[in-house]
Coordinates of C-alpha atoms in Angstrom, one line a residue:
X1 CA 193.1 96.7 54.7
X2 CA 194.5 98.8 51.5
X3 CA 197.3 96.6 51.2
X4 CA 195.3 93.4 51.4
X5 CA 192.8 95.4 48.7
X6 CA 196.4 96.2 46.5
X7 CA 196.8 92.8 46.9
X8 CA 194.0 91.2 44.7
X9 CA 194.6 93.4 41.5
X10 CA 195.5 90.4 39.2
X11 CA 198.1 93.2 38.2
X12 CA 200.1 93.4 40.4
X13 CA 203.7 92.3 39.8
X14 CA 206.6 91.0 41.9
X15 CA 208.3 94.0 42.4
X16 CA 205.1 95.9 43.9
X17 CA 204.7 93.0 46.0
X18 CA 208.1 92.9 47.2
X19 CA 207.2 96.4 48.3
X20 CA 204.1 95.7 50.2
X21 CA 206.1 93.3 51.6
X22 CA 208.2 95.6 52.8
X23 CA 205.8 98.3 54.2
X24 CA 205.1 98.9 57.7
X25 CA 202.0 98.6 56.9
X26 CA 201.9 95.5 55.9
X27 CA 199.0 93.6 57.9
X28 CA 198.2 89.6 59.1
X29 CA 195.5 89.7 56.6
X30 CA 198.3 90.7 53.6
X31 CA 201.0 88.3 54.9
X32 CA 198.9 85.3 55.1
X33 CA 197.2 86.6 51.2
X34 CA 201.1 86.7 49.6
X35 CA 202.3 83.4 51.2
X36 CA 198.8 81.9 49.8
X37 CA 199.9 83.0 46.3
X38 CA 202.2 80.5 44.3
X39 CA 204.0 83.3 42.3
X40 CA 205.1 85.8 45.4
X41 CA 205.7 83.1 48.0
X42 CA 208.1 81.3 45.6
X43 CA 210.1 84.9 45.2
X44 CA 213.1 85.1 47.4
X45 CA 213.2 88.8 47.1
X46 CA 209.4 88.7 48.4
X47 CA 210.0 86.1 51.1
X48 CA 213.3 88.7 52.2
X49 CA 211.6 91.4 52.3
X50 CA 208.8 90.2 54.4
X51 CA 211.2 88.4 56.9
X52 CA 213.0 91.8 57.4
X53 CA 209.5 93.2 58.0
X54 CA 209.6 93.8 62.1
X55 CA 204.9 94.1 61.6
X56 CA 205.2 90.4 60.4
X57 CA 204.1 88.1 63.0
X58 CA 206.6 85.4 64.3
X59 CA 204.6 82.3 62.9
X60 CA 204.8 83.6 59.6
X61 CA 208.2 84.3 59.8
X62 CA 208.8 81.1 61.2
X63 CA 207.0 79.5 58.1
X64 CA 208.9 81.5 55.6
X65 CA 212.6 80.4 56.9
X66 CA 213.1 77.4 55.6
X67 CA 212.2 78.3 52.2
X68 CA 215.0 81.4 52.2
X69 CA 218.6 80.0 51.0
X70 CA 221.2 79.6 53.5
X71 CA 222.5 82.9 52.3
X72 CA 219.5 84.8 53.6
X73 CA 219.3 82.5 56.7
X74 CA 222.9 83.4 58.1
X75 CA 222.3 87.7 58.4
X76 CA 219.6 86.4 60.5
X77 CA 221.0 84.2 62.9
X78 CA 223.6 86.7 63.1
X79 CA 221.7 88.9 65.0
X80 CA 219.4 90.7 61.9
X81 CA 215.9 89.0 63.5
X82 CA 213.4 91.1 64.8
X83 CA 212.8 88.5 67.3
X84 CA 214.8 86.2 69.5
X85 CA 213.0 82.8 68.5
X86 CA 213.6 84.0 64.7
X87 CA 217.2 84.5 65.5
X88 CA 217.1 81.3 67.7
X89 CA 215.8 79.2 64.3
X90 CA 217.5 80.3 61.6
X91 CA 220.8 80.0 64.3
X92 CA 219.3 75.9 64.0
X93 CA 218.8 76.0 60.9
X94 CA 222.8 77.2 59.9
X95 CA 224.7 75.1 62.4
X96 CA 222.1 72.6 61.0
X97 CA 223.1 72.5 57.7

């Protein structure tokens, strides 16, 4: 809840969200609020940093993959997911493309 609260101080800037989106801490509620904002959801460092986050549910990470660059993608199908269907769709995603 402090982090969704951190969240809405018009403030903020991309580095402290990149943070947040980093904490363990970090919350459903506070994932869904930065992928609903324009100017953090179209940060790759953001978008990382929350797809390295093991808290973040799989549908969100599953959401945030195909906007990440092929250069991000590849760690993960490597074996750097949290998850196995993660691992299992960025692994698509690079023999994909």
């Amino acid at each position: 809840m402090l982090l969704f609260a951190l969240l809405k101080n018009p403030r903020l800037g991309i580095d402290e969200v990149a943070r947040i989106a980093k904490s363990p801490a970090l919350g459903h509620q506070a994932a869904e609020l930065i992928l609903k904002t324009a100017a953090w959801c179209d940060n790759v460092d953001v978008l990382v940093a929350m797809i390295q986050n093991p808290k973040l549910p799989l549908h969100l990470a599953l959401r945030i993959l195909p906007a990440l660059p092929e250069s991000e993608v590849r760690p993960i199908a490597k074996g750097a997911a949290t998850s196995a269907a993660l691992k299992q769709a960025a692994l698509r995603r690079v023999t994909a493309g």
